[in-house]
Amino acid sequence: MPPPRPTLRSLAAEAGVSVTAMSFALRNSPEISAATRDRLQRLAAVRGYRPDPHLAKLMSQLRSEKRR
């Protein structure tokens, strides 16, 4: 049986950061330092993290509605 698919929460716990910090890093937010962003992105790549495309689309829509 293959290992469970990594989640944002599991990656954040492994890296010792908040879920918000992990999310910011994966979205290339300037809220996170470049060094931390690189470290978290490398961890996600090594663990095989892939965002759910349906959930990503929904969250993008929600974020854009907030800015209006």
PDB file of C-alpha atoms in Angstrom:
ATOM      1  CA  MET A   1       0.000   0.000   0.000  1.00  0.00           C
ATOM      2  CA  PRO A   2       1.511   3.379  -0.968  1.00  0.00           C
ATOM      3  CA  PRO A   3       2.105   5.965   1.758  1.00  0.00           C
ATOM      4  CA  PRO A   4      -0.701   8.497   2.252  1.00  0.00           C
ATOM      5  CA  ARG A   5      -0.632  11.583   0.072  1.00  0.00           C
ATOM      6  CA  PRO A   6       1.068  14.458   1.925  1.00  0.00           C
ATOM      7  CA  THR A   7      -1.188  17.286   3.035  1.00  0.00           C
ATOM      8  CA  LEU A   8      -0.446  20.921   3.740  1.00  0.00           C
ATOM      9  CA  ARG A   9      -0.971  20.189   7.432  1.00  0.00           C
ATOM     10  CA  SER A  10       1.393  17.195   7.492  1.00  0.00           C
ATOM     11  CA  LEU A  11       4.099  19.120   5.640  1.00  0.00           C
ATOM     12  CA  ALA A  12       3.756  22.081   8.012  1.00  0.00           C
ATOM     13  CA  ALA A  13       4.033  19.797  11.043  1.00  0.00           C
ATOM     14  CA  GLU A  14       7.126  18.103   9.619  1.00  0.00           C
ATOM     15  CA  ALA A  15       8.751  21.467   8.862  1.00  0.00           C
ATOM     16  CA  GLY A  16       7.800  22.952  12.238  1.00  0.00           C
ATOM     17  CA  VAL A  17       5.857  25.873  10.763  1.00  0.00           C
ATOM     18  CA  SER A  18       2.218  26.894  10.722  1.00  0.00           C
ATOM     19  CA  VAL A  19      -0.153  25.769   7.996  1.00  0.00           C
ATOM     20  CA  THR A  20      -0.430  29.413   6.944  1.00  0.00           C
ATOM     21  CA  ALA A  21       3.340  29.720   6.554  1.00  0.00           C
ATOM     22  CA  MET A  22       3.405  26.539   4.479  1.00  0.00           C
ATOM     23  CA  SER A  23       0.585  27.818   2.284  1.00  0.00           C
ATOM     24  CA  PHE A  24       2.317  31.182   1.796  1.00  0.00           C
ATOM     25  CA  ALA A  25       5.563  29.441   0.863  1.00  0.00           C
ATOM     26  CA  LEU A  26       3.895  27.228  -1.732  1.00  0.00           C
ATOM     27  CA  ARG A  27       2.160  30.260  -3.257  1.00  0.00           C
ATOM     28  CA  ASN A  28       5.442  32.279  -3.406  1.00  0.00           C
ATOM     29  CA  SER A  29       4.086  34.911  -1.032  1.00  0.00           C
ATOM     30  CA  PRO A  30       6.424  37.748  -0.007  1.00  0.00           C
ATOM     31  CA  GLU A  31       5.128  37.232   3.567  1.00  0.00           C
ATOM     32  CA  ILE A  32       7.742  34.456   3.950  1.00  0.00           C
ATOM     33  CA  SER A  33      11.483  34.975   3.694  1.00  0.00           C
ATOM     34  CA  ALA A  34      13.130  33.630   0.553  1.00  0.00           C
ATOM     35  CA  ALA A  35      15.216  31.123   2.519  1.00  0.00           C
ATOM     36  CA  THR A  36      12.199  29.718   4.360  1.00  0.00           C
ATOM     37  CA  ARG A  37      10.156  29.673   1.157  1.00  0.00           C
ATOM     38  CA  ASP A  38      12.871  27.667  -0.631  1.00  0.00           C
ATOM     39  CA  ARG A  39      13.214  25.210   2.260  1.00  0.00           C
ATOM     40  CA  LEU A  40       9.471  24.587   2.434  1.00  0.00           C
ATOM     41  CA  GLN A  41       9.125  24.260  -1.344  1.00  0.00           C
ATOM     42  CA  ARG A  42      11.967  21.707  -1.405  1.00  0.00           C
ATOM     43  CA  LEU A  43      10.289  19.704   1.367  1.00  0.00           C
ATOM     44  CA  ALA A  44       6.998  19.688  -0.560  1.00  0.00           C
ATOM     45  CA  ALA A  45       8.773  18.545  -3.731  1.00  0.00           C
ATOM     46  CA  VAL A  46      10.637  15.736  -1.933  1.00  0.00           C
ATOM     47  CA  ARG A  47       7.421  14.496  -0.295  1.00  0.00           C
ATOM     48  CA  GLY A  48       5.568  14.613  -3.621  1.00  0.00           C
ATOM     49  CA  TYR A  49       3.021  17.226  -2.573  1.00  0.00           C
ATOM     50  CA  ARG A  50       0.599  18.189  -5.324  1.00  0.00           C
ATOM     51  CA  PRO A  51      -2.230  20.630  -4.613  1.00  0.00           C
ATOM     52  CA  ASP A  52      -5.740  19.417  -5.382  1.00  0.00           C
ATOM     53  CA  PRO A  53      -6.672  21.333  -8.572  1.00  0.00           C
ATOM     54  CA  HIS A  54     -10.340  21.624  -7.635  1.00  0.00           C
ATOM     55  CA  LEU A  55      -9.577  22.936  -4.174  1.00  0.00           C
ATOM     56  CA  ALA A  56      -6.914  25.317  -5.527  1.00  0.00           C
ATOM     57  CA  LYS A  57      -9.425  26.779  -7.998  1.00  0.00           C
ATOM     58  CA  LEU A  58     -12.015  27.263  -5.262  1.00  0.00           C
ATOM     59  CA  MET A  59      -9.517  28.934  -2.923  1.00  0.00           C
ATOM     60  CA  SER A  60      -8.323  31.217  -5.711  1.00  0.00           C
ATOM     61  CA  GLN A  61     -11.891  32.348  -6.291  1.00  0.00           C
ATOM     62  CA  LEU A  62     -12.456  32.932  -2.588  1.00  0.00           C
ATOM     63  CA  ARG A  63      -9.259  34.963  -2.270  1.00  0.00           C
ATOM     64  CA  SER A  64     -10.102  37.129  -5.285  1.00  0.00           C
ATOM     65  CA  GLU A  65     -13.596  37.847  -3.902  1.00  0.00           C
ATOM     66  CA  LYS A  66     -12.041  39.007  -0.619  1.00  0.00           C
ATOM     67  CA  ARG A  67      -9.949  41.634  -2.411  1.00  0.00           C
ATOM     68  CA  ARG A  68     -12.939  43.345  -3.990  1.00  0.00           C
TER      69      ARG A  68
END
